[in-house]
Amino acid sequence: MNARWTGAEIGDQRGRTAVVTGGNTGIGFETAKLLAEHGATVLLACRDLGKAEAAAARIGAGSTVIPIRLDLASLASVREAAERIGEIHPRLDLLVNNAGMIMPPYTRTEDGFELHFGTNHLGHYALTGLLLELLLPVPGSRVVTVSSIGHRRGEMKFGDLQLEHGYKGETAYFQSKLANLMFAYELQRRLASAGAETISLAAHPGNARTDFGRNLGVFVRVAMRPGMRWFTSWLLQSPHVGALASVRAAVDPAARGGEYYGPPGRLQFTGHPERVESSARSYDTAAQRRLWEESERLTGVVYRFAEPSLRHPG
């Protein structure tokens, strides 16, 4: 794990199909671009179809990139997108749960969930469950869920998951990013228990200069300006380097289910990805199970893990 992973190790991805949520900008765009440039067919699942089409055009000729409309804040849209993906590609190698939003005023999704929790976690929980039947039959298939170093400040408020009392945008965001990790770990445990070949991993990009910071405080917005790079190189890195963590989790042959990739070091702000550890709270198996059960109840999506005997006849 000491050699720097730069992306030169990605290898030939021809014949593989990947879904990347939020692939029109930032970390998601760079993730999709790297996979497509190495031969993968990439389905860009984005809320704004026009932006997805523009992103596909930016990735360029010679790549197969297919825009898909997906609004993670709408369970109806999630179901429509999953159905559309299944029509286009009945077998998936990769699902990268990348899309996210951060710190608006208190807002609810179409289904009545607090926007961070509903978009960043519940939308991806539902999408993964609906696409699982496309992943399970494919040897080497993976689900990569993108979290954040902010998860370390997160706490699952099971008594008030929708944060109706004393709402703060940062509290909501950190809870949703902790939920991403707990979901990734619980999914891996359930896949392994079912004898599935599909694995679940997690990643985080560190701090990257993307449009994601537009809703943050003035200090962050100033720090993200191009002219400040000479001063903030220790704090912020390019979207390309930030995306390497997701891509490594998606393609590294040495990666194993349940692992978490991101910039190294104590702060994990910048750097090429390594296997890292997450917060103690994220490894709480009882809380992981409780989150799963709550997610199933709220979304109505029940995961169907195929029996090993059905995938390995004879």
PDB file of C-alpha atoms in Angstrom:
ATOM      1  CA  MET A   1       0.000   0.000   0.000  1.00  0.00           C
ATOM      2  CA  ASN A   2       3.038   2.327   0.101  1.00  0.00           C
ATOM      3  CA  ALA A   3       3.405   2.855  -3.667  1.00  0.00           C
ATOM      4  CA  ARG A   4       1.543   5.917  -4.838  1.00  0.00           C
ATOM      5  CA  TRP A   5      -1.573   4.979  -6.844  1.00  0.00           C
ATOM      6  CA  THR A   6      -1.762   7.508  -9.670  1.00  0.00           C
ATOM      7  CA  GLY A   7      -4.346   6.086 -12.053  1.00  0.00           C
ATOM      8  CA  ALA A   8      -1.748   4.604 -14.380  1.00  0.00           C
ATOM      9  CA  GLU A   9      -2.718   1.302 -12.747  1.00  0.00           C
ATOM     10  CA  ILE A  10      -6.355   1.416 -13.894  1.00  0.00           C
ATOM     11  CA  GLY A  11      -5.862  -1.074 -16.697  1.00  0.00           C
ATOM     12  CA  ASP A  12      -8.104  -2.072 -19.572  1.00  0.00           C
ATOM     13  CA  GLN A  13     -11.788  -1.649 -18.670  1.00  0.00           C
ATOM     14  CA  ARG A  14     -13.201  -2.702 -22.039  1.00  0.00           C
ATOM     15  CA  GLY A  15     -16.213  -4.956 -21.706  1.00  0.00           C
ATOM     16  CA  ARG A  16     -17.162  -3.478 -18.323  1.00  0.00           C
ATOM     17  CA  THR A  17     -20.232  -1.348 -17.677  1.00  0.00           C
ATOM     18  CA  ALA A  18     -20.335   1.234 -14.880  1.00  0.00           C
ATOM     19  CA  VAL A  19     -23.072   3.453 -13.480  1.00  0.00           C
ATOM     20  CA  VAL A  20     -21.783   6.682 -11.911  1.00  0.00           C
ATOM     21  CA  THR A  21     -24.298   8.855 -10.083  1.00  0.00           C
ATOM     22  CA  GLY A  22     -23.724  12.593 -10.227  1.00  0.00           C
ATOM     23  CA  GLY A  23     -21.304  12.093 -13.085  1.00  0.00           C
ATOM     24  CA  ASN A  24     -21.805  15.465 -14.736  1.00  0.00           C
ATOM     25  CA  THR A  25     -19.471  17.473 -12.512  1.00  0.00           C
ATOM     26  CA  GLY A  26     -16.670  17.356  -9.950  1.00  0.00           C
ATOM     27  CA  ILE A  27     -15.522  14.020  -8.535  1.00  0.00           C
ATOM     28  CA  GLY A  28     -18.260  12.122 -10.375  1.00  0.00           C
ATOM     29  CA  PHE A  29     -17.243  13.555 -13.743  1.00  0.00           C
ATOM     30  CA  GLU A  30     -13.575  12.731 -13.194  1.00  0.00           C
ATOM     31  CA  THR A  31     -14.502   9.212 -12.074  1.00  0.00           C
ATOM     32  CA  ALA A  32     -16.648   8.656 -15.158  1.00  0.00           C
ATOM     33  CA  LYS A  33     -13.975  10.147 -17.421  1.00  0.00           C
ATOM     34  CA  LEU A  34     -11.222   7.889 -16.092  1.00  0.00           C
ATOM     35  CA  LEU A  35     -13.364   4.771 -16.463  1.00  0.00           C
ATOM     36  CA  ALA A  36     -14.518   5.744 -19.965  1.00  0.00           C
ATOM     37  CA  GLU A  37     -10.999   6.628 -21.130  1.00  0.00           C
ATOM     38  CA  HIS A  38      -9.914   3.122 -20.162  1.00  0.00           C
ATOM     39  CA  GLY A  39     -12.667   1.501 -22.197  1.00  0.00           C
ATOM     40  CA  ALA A  40     -15.606   1.084 -19.850  1.00  0.00           C
ATOM     41  CA  THR A  41     -19.144   1.835 -20.959  1.00  0.00           C
ATOM     42  CA  VAL A  42     -20.312   4.496 -18.501  1.00  0.00           C
ATOM     43  CA  LEU A  43     -23.900   5.393 -17.669  1.00  0.00           C
ATOM     44  CA  LEU A  44     -23.986   8.937 -16.304  1.00  0.00           C
ATOM     45  CA  ALA A  45     -26.924   9.040 -13.890  1.00  0.00           C
ATOM     46  CA  CYS A  46     -27.683  12.696 -13.184  1.00  0.00           C
ATOM     47  CA  ARG A  47     -30.599  14.826 -12.038  1.00  0.00           C
ATOM     48  CA  ASP A  48     -30.289  17.186 -15.027  1.00  0.00           C
ATOM     49  CA  LEU A  49     -30.290  15.204 -18.271  1.00  0.00           C
ATOM     50  CA  GLY A  50     -29.010  18.185 -20.270  1.00  0.00           C
ATOM     51  CA  LYS A  51     -25.969  18.499 -18.008  1.00  0.00           C
ATOM     52  CA  ALA A  52     -25.394  14.761 -18.286  1.00  0.00           C
ATOM     53  CA  GLU A  53     -25.444  15.033 -22.078  1.00  0.00           C
ATOM     54  CA  ALA A  54     -22.988  17.926 -21.978  1.00  0.00           C
ATOM     55  CA  ALA A  55     -20.688  15.960 -19.668  1.00  0.00           C
ATOM     56  CA  ALA A  56     -20.818  12.961 -22.009  1.00  0.00           C
ATOM     57  CA  ALA A  57     -19.785  15.240 -24.868  1.00  0.00           C
ATOM     58  CA  ARG A  58     -16.855  16.603 -22.801  1.00  0.00           C
ATOM     59  CA  ILE A  59     -15.561  13.112 -22.140  1.00  0.00           C
ATOM     60  CA  GLY A  60     -15.256  12.917 -25.885  1.00  0.00           C
ATOM     61  CA  ALA A  61     -15.311  10.729 -28.948  1.00  0.00           C
ATOM     62  CA  GLY A  62     -14.087   7.192 -28.680  1.00  0.00           C
ATOM     63  CA  SER A  63     -15.788   6.677 -25.327  1.00  0.00           C
ATOM     64  CA  THR A  64     -19.198   5.125 -24.726  1.00  0.00           C
ATOM     65  CA  VAL A  65     -21.032   7.355 -22.263  1.00  0.00           C
ATOM     66  CA  ILE A  66     -24.811   7.172 -21.896  1.00  0.00           C
ATOM     67  CA  PRO A  67     -26.757   9.874 -19.997  1.00  0.00           C
ATOM     68  CA  ILE A  68     -29.522   8.666 -17.663  1.00  0.00           C
ATOM     69  CA  ARG A  69     -31.911  10.889 -15.730  1.00  0.00           C
ATOM     70  CA  LEU A  70     -31.787  10.164 -12.003  1.00  0.00           C
ATOM     71  CA  ASP A  71     -33.102  12.370  -9.214  1.00  0.00           C
ATOM     72  CA  LEU A  72     -32.039  10.741  -5.959  1.00  0.00           C
ATOM     73  CA  ALA A  73     -34.468  12.986  -4.083  1.00  0.00           C
ATOM     74  CA  SER A  74     -37.378  11.124  -5.714  1.00  0.00           C
ATOM     75  CA  LEU A  75     -37.947   7.411  -5.179  1.00  0.00           C
ATOM     76  CA  ALA A  76     -40.133   7.390  -8.291  1.00  0.00           C
ATOM     77  CA  SER A  77     -37.211   8.756 -10.321  1.00  0.00           C
ATOM     78  CA  VAL A  78     -34.864   6.198  -8.742  1.00  0.00           C
ATOM     79  CA  ARG A  79     -37.173   3.387  -9.825  1.00  0.00           C
ATOM     80  CA  GLU A  80     -37.510   4.821 -13.334  1.00  0.00           C
ATOM     81  CA  ALA A  81     -33.729   5.169 -13.666  1.00  0.00           C
ATOM     82  CA  ALA A  82     -33.127   1.610 -12.443  1.00  0.00           C
ATOM     83  CA  GLU A  83     -35.648   0.302 -14.950  1.00  0.00           C
ATOM     84  CA  ARG A  84     -34.043   2.315 -17.746  1.00  0.00           C
ATOM     85  CA  ILE A  85     -30.562   1.079 -16.824  1.00  0.00           C
ATOM     86  CA  GLY A  86     -31.794  -2.508 -16.873  1.00  0.00           C
ATOM     87  CA  GLU A  87     -33.254  -2.005 -20.340  1.00  0.00           C
ATOM     88  CA  ILE A  88     -29.956  -0.649 -21.689  1.00  0.00           C
ATOM     89  CA  HIS A  89     -27.553  -2.995 -19.884  1.00  0.00           C
ATOM     90  CA  PRO A  90     -28.933  -6.093 -18.156  1.00  0.00           C
ATOM     91  CA  ARG A  91     -25.505  -6.759 -16.594  1.00  0.00           C
ATOM     92  CA  LEU A  92     -23.483  -4.263 -14.552  1.00  0.00           C
ATOM     93  CA  ASP A  93     -19.885  -4.466 -13.391  1.00  0.00           C
ATOM     94  CA  LEU A  94     -19.745  -1.284 -11.326  1.00  0.00           C
ATOM     95  CA  LEU A  95     -22.073   1.017  -9.448  1.00  0.00           C
ATOM     96  CA  VAL A  96     -20.411   4.147  -8.085  1.00  0.00           C
ATOM     97  CA  ASN A  97     -22.729   5.897  -5.636  1.00  0.00           C
ATOM     98  CA  ASN A  98     -21.098   9.292  -5.966  1.00  0.00           C
ATOM     99  CA  ALA A  99     -23.802  11.977  -6.140  1.00  0.00           C
ATOM    100  CA  GLY A 100     -24.419  14.168  -3.144  1.00  0.00           C
ATOM    101  CA  MET A 101     -25.500  17.578  -1.967  1.00  0.00           C
ATOM    102  CA  ILE A 102     -24.495  19.760   0.948  1.00  0.00           C
ATOM    103  CA  MET A 103     -25.978  22.255   3.361  1.00  0.00           C
ATOM    104  CA  PRO A 104     -29.050  23.958   1.924  1.00  0.00           C
ATOM    105  CA  PRO A 105     -31.730  25.344   4.232  1.00  0.00           C
ATOM    106  CA  TYR A 106     -34.015  22.673   5.682  1.00  0.00           C
ATOM    107  CA  THR A 107     -35.689  21.016   2.720  1.00  0.00           C
ATOM    108  CA  ARG A 108     -37.581  17.777   2.177  1.00  0.00           C
ATOM    109  CA  THR A 109     -37.401  15.412  -0.749  1.00  0.00           C
ATOM    110  CA  GLU A 110     -40.381  14.518  -2.891  1.00  0.00           C
ATOM    111  CA  ASP A 111     -41.052  11.645  -0.480  1.00  0.00           C
ATOM    112  CA  GLY A 112     -40.813  13.783   2.660  1.00  0.00           C
ATOM    113  CA  PHE A 113     -37.258  12.971   3.786  1.00  0.00           C
ATOM    114  CA  GLU A 114     -34.733  15.545   4.974  1.00  0.00           C
ATOM    115  CA  LEU A 115     -32.843  16.416   1.801  1.00  0.00           C
ATOM    116  CA  HIS A 116     -29.318  15.308   2.798  1.00  0.00           C
ATOM    117  CA  PHE A 117     -30.435  11.997   4.269  1.00  0.00           C
ATOM    118  CA  GLY A 118     -32.921  11.395   1.468  1.00  0.00           C
ATOM    119  CA  THR A 119     -30.520  12.211  -1.368  1.00  0.00           C
ATOM    120  CA  ASN A 120     -27.101  11.160  -0.125  1.00  0.00           C
ATOM    121  CA  HIS A 121     -28.190   7.978   1.625  1.00  0.00           C
ATOM    122  CA  LEU A 122     -31.757   6.811   0.996  1.00  0.00           C
ATOM    123  CA  GLY A 123     -31.644   7.490  -2.748  1.00  0.00           C
ATOM    124  CA  HIS A 124     -28.470   5.452  -3.100  1.00  0.00           C
ATOM    125  CA  TYR A 125     -29.763   2.701  -0.812  1.00  0.00           C
ATOM    126  CA  ALA A 126     -32.824   2.371  -3.052  1.00  0.00           C
ATOM    127  CA  LEU A 127     -30.866   2.563  -6.317  1.00  0.00           C
ATOM    128  CA  THR A 128     -28.379  -0.091  -5.212  1.00  0.00           C
ATOM    129  CA  GLY A 129     -31.156  -2.436  -4.144  1.00  0.00           C
ATOM    130  CA  LEU A 130     -32.990  -2.016  -7.422  1.00  0.00           C
ATOM    131  CA  LEU A 131     -29.824  -2.608  -9.478  1.00  0.00           C
ATOM    132  CA  LEU A 132     -28.533  -5.495  -7.398  1.00  0.00           C
ATOM    133  CA  GLU A 133     -29.997  -8.147  -9.691  1.00  0.00           C
ATOM    134  CA  LEU A 134     -27.883  -6.684 -12.526  1.00  0.00           C
ATOM    135  CA  LEU A 135     -24.704  -6.880 -10.430  1.00  0.00           C
ATOM    136  CA  LEU A 136     -24.997 -10.252  -8.693  1.00  0.00           C
ATOM    137  CA  PRO A 137     -24.525 -12.476 -11.766  1.00  0.00           C
ATOM    138  CA  VAL A 138     -21.377 -10.616 -12.875  1.00  0.00           C
ATOM    139  CA  PRO A 139     -18.066 -11.969 -11.519  1.00  0.00           C
ATOM    140  CA  GLY A 140     -15.987  -9.208  -9.981  1.00  0.00           C
ATOM    141  CA  SER A 141     -18.829  -6.695  -9.799  1.00  0.00           C
ATOM    142  CA  ARG A 142     -18.555  -3.926  -7.217  1.00  0.00           C
ATOM    143  CA  VAL A 143     -20.552  -1.229  -5.478  1.00  0.00           C
ATOM    144  CA  VAL A 144     -18.487   1.804  -4.424  1.00  0.00           C
ATOM    145  CA  THR A 145     -20.153   4.321  -2.128  1.00  0.00           C
ATOM    146  CA  VAL A 146     -18.536   7.740  -1.787  1.00  0.00           C
ATOM    147  CA  SER A 147     -18.415   9.188   1.710  1.00  0.00           C
ATOM    148  CA  SER A 148     -16.465  12.145   3.113  1.00  0.00           C
ATOM    149  CA  ILE A 149     -13.920  12.912   5.799  1.00  0.00           C
ATOM    150  CA  GLY A 150     -16.836  14.855   7.286  1.00  0.00           C
ATOM    151  CA  HIS A 151     -18.366  11.533   8.348  1.00  0.00           C
ATOM    152  CA  ARG A 152     -16.070  11.706  11.388  1.00  0.00           C
ATOM    153  CA  ARG A 153     -18.257  14.488  12.738  1.00  0.00           C
ATOM    154  CA  GLY A 154     -21.427  12.579  11.963  1.00  0.00           C
ATOM    155  CA  GLU A 155     -23.820  10.902  14.362  1.00  0.00           C
ATOM    156  CA  MET A 156     -26.865   8.806  13.505  1.00  0.00           C
ATOM    157  CA  LYS A 157     -29.826  10.440  15.213  1.00  0.00           C
ATOM    158  CA  PHE A 158     -32.136   7.456  15.066  1.00  0.00           C
ATOM    159  CA  GLY A 159     -34.719   9.223  17.195  1.00  0.00           C
ATOM    160  CA  ASP A 160     -34.880  12.075  14.683  1.00  0.00           C
ATOM    161  CA  LEU A 161     -33.400  10.883  11.365  1.00  0.00           C
ATOM    162  CA  GLN A 162     -35.171  13.657   9.458  1.00  0.00           C
ATOM    163  CA  LEU A 163     -33.657  16.250  11.844  1.00  0.00           C
ATOM    164  CA  GLU A 164     -36.910  18.038  12.466  1.00  0.00           C
ATOM    165  CA  HIS A 165     -35.643  19.405  15.788  1.00  0.00           C
ATOM    166  CA  GLY A 166     -32.720  21.823  15.901  1.00  0.00           C
ATOM    167  CA  TYR A 167     -31.737  21.445  12.252  1.00  0.00           C
ATOM    168  CA  LYS A 168     -28.247  22.461  11.119  1.00  0.00           C
ATOM    169  CA  GLY A 169     -27.071  21.896   7.577  1.00  0.00           C
ATOM    170  CA  GLU A 170     -23.660  20.604   8.620  1.00  0.00           C
ATOM    171  CA  THR A 171     -25.224  18.157  11.090  1.00  0.00           C
ATOM    172  CA  ALA A 172     -27.451  16.805   8.322  1.00  0.00           C
ATOM    173  CA  TYR A 173     -24.567  16.470   5.877  1.00  0.00           C
ATOM    174  CA  PHE A 174     -22.277  14.715   8.346  1.00  0.00           C
ATOM    175  CA  GLN A 175     -25.034  12.284   9.329  1.00  0.00           C
ATOM    176  CA  SER A 176     -25.656  11.418   5.670  1.00  0.00           C
ATOM    177  CA  LYS A 177     -21.945  10.799   5.033  1.00  0.00           C
ATOM    178  CA  LEU A 178     -21.711   8.546   8.092  1.00  0.00           C
ATOM    179  CA  ALA A 179     -24.768   6.729   6.752  1.00  0.00           C
ATOM    180  CA  ASN A 180     -22.953   6.188   3.426  1.00  0.00           C
ATOM    181  CA  LEU A 181     -20.144   4.344   5.181  1.00  0.00           C
ATOM    182  CA  MET A 182     -22.385   2.315   7.449  1.00  0.00           C
ATOM    183  CA  PHE A 183     -24.442   1.294   4.413  1.00  0.00           C
ATOM    184  CA  ALA A 184     -21.314   0.222   2.482  1.00  0.00           C
ATOM    185  CA  TYR A 185     -20.101  -1.926   5.387  1.00  0.00           C
ATOM    186  CA  GLU A 186     -23.492  -3.514   6.063  1.00  0.00           C
ATOM    187  CA  LEU A 187     -23.986  -4.209   2.366  1.00  0.00           C
ATOM    188  CA  GLN A 188     -20.635  -6.015   2.266  1.00  0.00           C
ATOM    189  CA  ARG A 189     -21.593  -8.139   5.266  1.00  0.00           C
ATOM    190  CA  ARG A 190     -24.898  -9.138   3.664  1.00  0.00           C
ATOM    191  CA  LEU A 191     -23.286  -9.880   0.304  1.00  0.00           C
ATOM    192  CA  ALA A 192     -20.679 -12.066   1.967  1.00  0.00           C
ATOM    193  CA  SER A 193     -23.324 -13.888   4.032  1.00  0.00           C
ATOM    194  CA  ALA A 194     -25.223 -14.643   0.824  1.00  0.00           C
ATOM    195  CA  GLY A 195     -22.092 -16.022  -0.834  1.00  0.00           C
ATOM    196  CA  ALA A 196     -22.240 -13.322  -3.503  1.00  0.00           C
ATOM    197  CA  GLU A 197     -19.259 -12.489  -5.708  1.00  0.00           C
ATOM    198  CA  THR A 198     -20.287  -8.815  -5.754  1.00  0.00           C
ATOM    199  CA  ILE A 199     -18.404  -6.733  -3.182  1.00  0.00           C
ATOM    200  CA  SER A 200     -19.079  -3.379  -1.520  1.00  0.00           C
ATOM    201  CA  LEU A 201     -16.397  -0.779  -0.841  1.00  0.00           C
ATOM    202  CA  ALA A 202     -16.271   2.876   0.168  1.00  0.00           C
ATOM    203  CA  ALA A 203     -14.118   5.850  -0.771  1.00  0.00           C
ATOM    204  CA  HIS A 204     -13.684   9.534  -0.083  1.00  0.00           C
ATOM    205  CA  PRO A 205     -11.957  12.208  -2.174  1.00  0.00           C
ATOM    206  CA  GLY A 206     -10.406  14.253   0.615  1.00  0.00           C
ATOM    207  CA  ASN A 207     -10.837  17.972  -0.024  1.00  0.00           C
ATOM    208  CA  ALA A 208     -11.149  18.803  -3.707  1.00  0.00           C
ATOM    209  CA  ARG A 209     -11.720  22.006  -5.647  1.00  0.00           C
ATOM    210  CA  THR A 210     -15.194  21.393  -7.066  1.00  0.00           C
ATOM    211  CA  ASP A 211     -18.540  23.133  -7.354  1.00  0.00           C
ATOM    212  CA  PHE A 212     -19.517  21.188  -4.229  1.00  0.00           C
ATOM    213  CA  GLY A 213     -18.199  24.062  -2.127  1.00  0.00           C
ATOM    214  CA  ARG A 214     -20.595  26.653  -3.514  1.00  0.00           C
ATOM    215  CA  ASN A 215     -22.981  26.242  -0.563  1.00  0.00           C
ATOM    216  CA  LEU A 216     -20.251  26.389   2.083  1.00  0.00           C
ATOM    217  CA  GLY A 217     -18.927  29.350   4.042  1.00  0.00           C
ATOM    218  CA  VAL A 218     -17.042  32.283   2.599  1.00  0.00           C
ATOM    219  CA  PHE A 219     -13.649  30.934   3.777  1.00  0.00           C
ATOM    220  CA  VAL A 220     -14.128  27.701   1.806  1.00  0.00           C
ATOM    221  CA  ARG A 221     -15.363  29.544  -1.288  1.00  0.00           C
ATOM    222  CA  VAL A 222     -12.339  31.847  -1.214  1.00  0.00           C
ATOM    223  CA  ALA A 223      -9.940  28.948  -0.625  1.00  0.00           C
ATOM    224  CA  MET A 224     -11.329  27.154  -3.677  1.00  0.00           C
ATOM    225  CA  ARG A 225     -10.546  30.019  -6.046  1.00  0.00           C
ATOM    226  CA  PRO A 226      -7.903  29.096  -8.660  1.00  0.00           C
ATOM    227  CA  GLY A 227      -5.693  31.970  -7.567  1.00  0.00           C
ATOM    228  CA  MET A 228      -5.393  30.499  -4.079  1.00  0.00           C
ATOM    229  CA  ARG A 229      -3.874  27.187  -5.157  1.00  0.00           C
ATOM    230  CA  TRP A 230      -0.337  28.237  -4.204  1.00  0.00           C
ATOM    231  CA  PHE A 231      -1.553  28.787  -0.620  1.00  0.00           C
ATOM    232  CA  THR A 232      -4.019  25.902  -0.214  1.00  0.00           C
ATOM    233  CA  SER A 233      -2.227  22.966  -1.864  1.00  0.00           C
ATOM    234  CA  TRP A 234      -1.972  21.239   1.528  1.00  0.00           C
ATOM    235  CA  LEU A 235      -5.732  21.614   2.037  1.00  0.00           C
ATOM    236  CA  LEU A 236      -7.288  21.136  -1.398  1.00  0.00           C
ATOM    237  CA  GLN A 237      -6.482  18.957  -4.389  1.00  0.00           C
ATOM    238  CA  SER A 238      -7.717  18.683  -7.949  1.00  0.00           C
ATOM    239  CA  PRO A 239     -10.944  16.804  -8.746  1.00  0.00           C
ATOM    240  CA  HIS A 240      -8.839  14.391 -10.818  1.00  0.00           C
ATOM    241  CA  VAL A 241      -6.725  13.313  -7.848  1.00  0.00           C
ATOM    242  CA  GLY A 242      -9.782  13.310  -5.599  1.00  0.00           C
ATOM    243  CA  ALA A 243     -11.550  10.901  -7.961  1.00  0.00           C
ATOM    244  CA  LEU A 244      -8.701   8.395  -7.818  1.00  0.00           C
ATOM    245  CA  ALA A 245     -10.005   7.012  -4.509  1.00  0.00           C
ATOM    246  CA  SER A 246     -13.339   6.018  -6.059  1.00  0.00           C
ATOM    247  CA  VAL A 247     -11.622   4.614  -9.128  1.00  0.00           C
ATOM    248  CA  ARG A 248      -9.122   2.605  -7.106  1.00  0.00           C
ATOM    249  CA  ALA A 249     -11.957   1.084  -5.066  1.00  0.00           C
ATOM    250  CA  ALA A 250     -13.722   0.289  -8.351  1.00  0.00           C
ATOM    251  CA  VAL A 251     -10.878  -1.333 -10.293  1.00  0.00           C
ATOM    252  CA  ASP A 252      -7.899  -2.289  -8.113  1.00  0.00           C
ATOM    253  CA  PRO A 253      -7.609  -6.100  -8.278  1.00  0.00           C
ATOM    254  CA  ALA A 254      -6.138  -6.115  -4.762  1.00  0.00           C
ATOM    255  CA  ALA A 255      -9.099  -4.259  -3.208  1.00  0.00           C
ATOM    256  CA  ARG A 256     -11.385  -6.315  -0.991  1.00  0.00           C
ATOM    257  CA  GLY A 257     -14.969  -5.956   0.129  1.00  0.00           C
ATOM    258  CA  GLY A 258     -15.464  -3.694   3.134  1.00  0.00           C
ATOM    259  CA  GLU A 259     -12.353  -1.604   2.461  1.00  0.00           C
ATOM    260  CA  TYR A 260     -12.301   2.197   2.479  1.00  0.00           C
ATOM    261  CA  TYR A 261     -10.023   4.269   0.214  1.00  0.00           C
ATOM    262  CA  GLY A 262      -8.975   7.892   0.430  1.00  0.00           C
ATOM    263  CA  PRO A 263      -6.019  10.241   0.873  1.00  0.00           C
ATOM    264  CA  PRO A 264      -3.606   9.006   3.556  1.00  0.00           C
ATOM    265  CA  GLY A 265      -2.398  10.605   6.755  1.00  0.00           C
ATOM    266  CA  ARG A 266      -3.983  11.854   9.917  1.00  0.00           C
ATOM    267  CA  LEU A 267      -6.188  14.487   8.289  1.00  0.00           C
ATOM    268  CA  GLN A 268      -6.747  12.728   4.940  1.00  0.00           C
ATOM    269  CA  PHE A 269      -7.186  16.095   3.199  1.00  0.00           C
ATOM    270  CA  THR A 270      -5.027  15.474   0.113  1.00  0.00           C
ATOM    271  CA  GLY A 271      -2.957  12.801  -1.559  1.00  0.00           C
ATOM    272  CA  HIS A 272      -3.193   9.751  -3.758  1.00  0.00           C
ATOM    273  CA  PRO A 273      -5.499   7.063  -2.405  1.00  0.00           C
ATOM    274  CA  GLU A 274      -4.609   4.363   0.067  1.00  0.00           C
ATOM    275  CA  ARG A 275      -6.677   2.042   2.197  1.00  0.00           C
ATOM    276  CA  VAL A 276      -7.708   4.098   5.216  1.00  0.00           C
ATOM    277  CA  GLU A 277      -9.771   3.681   8.379  1.00  0.00           C
ATOM    278  CA  SER A 278     -13.049   5.416   9.136  1.00  0.00           C
ATOM    279  CA  SER A 279     -14.486   6.581  12.454  1.00  0.00           C
ATOM    280  CA  ALA A 280     -15.301   4.207  15.303  1.00  0.00           C
ATOM    281  CA  ARG A 281     -18.988   5.027  14.891  1.00  0.00           C
ATOM    282  CA  SER A 282     -18.967   3.826  11.295  1.00  0.00           C
ATOM    283  CA  TYR A 283     -17.971   0.299  12.424  1.00  0.00           C
ATOM    284  CA  ASP A 284     -20.862  -0.067  14.892  1.00  0.00           C
ATOM    285  CA  THR A 285     -22.556  -3.190  13.524  1.00  0.00           C
ATOM    286  CA  ALA A 286     -25.728  -2.766  15.581  1.00  0.00           C
ATOM    287  CA  ALA A 287     -26.143   0.775  14.243  1.00  0.00           C
ATOM    288  CA  GLN A 288     -25.423  -0.445  10.710  1.00  0.00           C
ATOM    289  CA  ARG A 289     -28.220  -3.010  10.968  1.00  0.00           C
ATOM    290  CA  ARG A 290     -30.584  -0.458  12.442  1.00  0.00           C
ATOM    291  CA  LEU A 291     -29.846   1.996   9.631  1.00  0.00           C
ATOM    292  CA  TRP A 292     -30.457  -0.757   7.075  1.00  0.00           C
ATOM    293  CA  GLU A 293     -33.803  -1.658   8.632  1.00  0.00           C
ATOM    294  CA  GLU A 294     -34.856   1.989   8.755  1.00  0.00           C
ATOM    295  CA  SER A 295     -33.795   2.496   5.130  1.00  0.00           C
ATOM    296  CA  GLU A 296     -35.794  -0.542   4.043  1.00  0.00           C
ATOM    297  CA  ARG A 297     -38.856   0.725   5.917  1.00  0.00           C
ATOM    298  CA  LEU A 298     -38.607   4.272   4.579  1.00  0.00           C
ATOM    299  CA  THR A 299     -37.940   3.406   0.926  1.00  0.00           C
ATOM    300  CA  GLY A 300     -39.870   0.150   0.623  1.00  0.00           C
ATOM    301  CA  VAL A 301     -36.875  -1.358  -1.216  1.00  0.00           C
ATOM    302  CA  VAL A 302     -36.084  -4.876  -0.003  1.00  0.00           C
ATOM    303  CA  TYR A 303     -32.789  -6.344  -1.205  1.00  0.00           C
ATOM    304  CA  ARG A 304     -32.915  -9.758  -2.869  1.00  0.00           C
ATOM    305  CA  PHE A 305     -29.637 -11.589  -2.488  1.00  0.00           C
ATOM    306  CA  ALA A 306     -29.515 -14.543  -4.871  1.00  0.00           C
ATOM    307  CA  GLU A 307     -28.808 -17.938  -3.329  1.00  0.00           C
ATOM    308  CA  PRO A 308     -25.333 -19.230  -4.271  1.00  0.00           C
ATOM    309  CA  SER A 309     -26.867 -22.403  -5.693  1.00  0.00           C
ATOM    310  CA  LEU A 310     -28.808 -20.339  -8.238  1.00  0.00           C
ATOM    311  CA  ARG A 311     -25.631 -18.719  -9.553  1.00  0.00           C
ATOM    312  CA  HIS A 312     -23.509 -21.865  -9.541  1.00  0.00           C
ATOM    313  CA  PRO A 313     -25.709 -24.669 -10.874  1.00  0.00           C
ATOM    314  CA  GLY A 314     -24.341 -28.198 -10.752  1.00  0.00           C
TER     315      GLY A 314
END
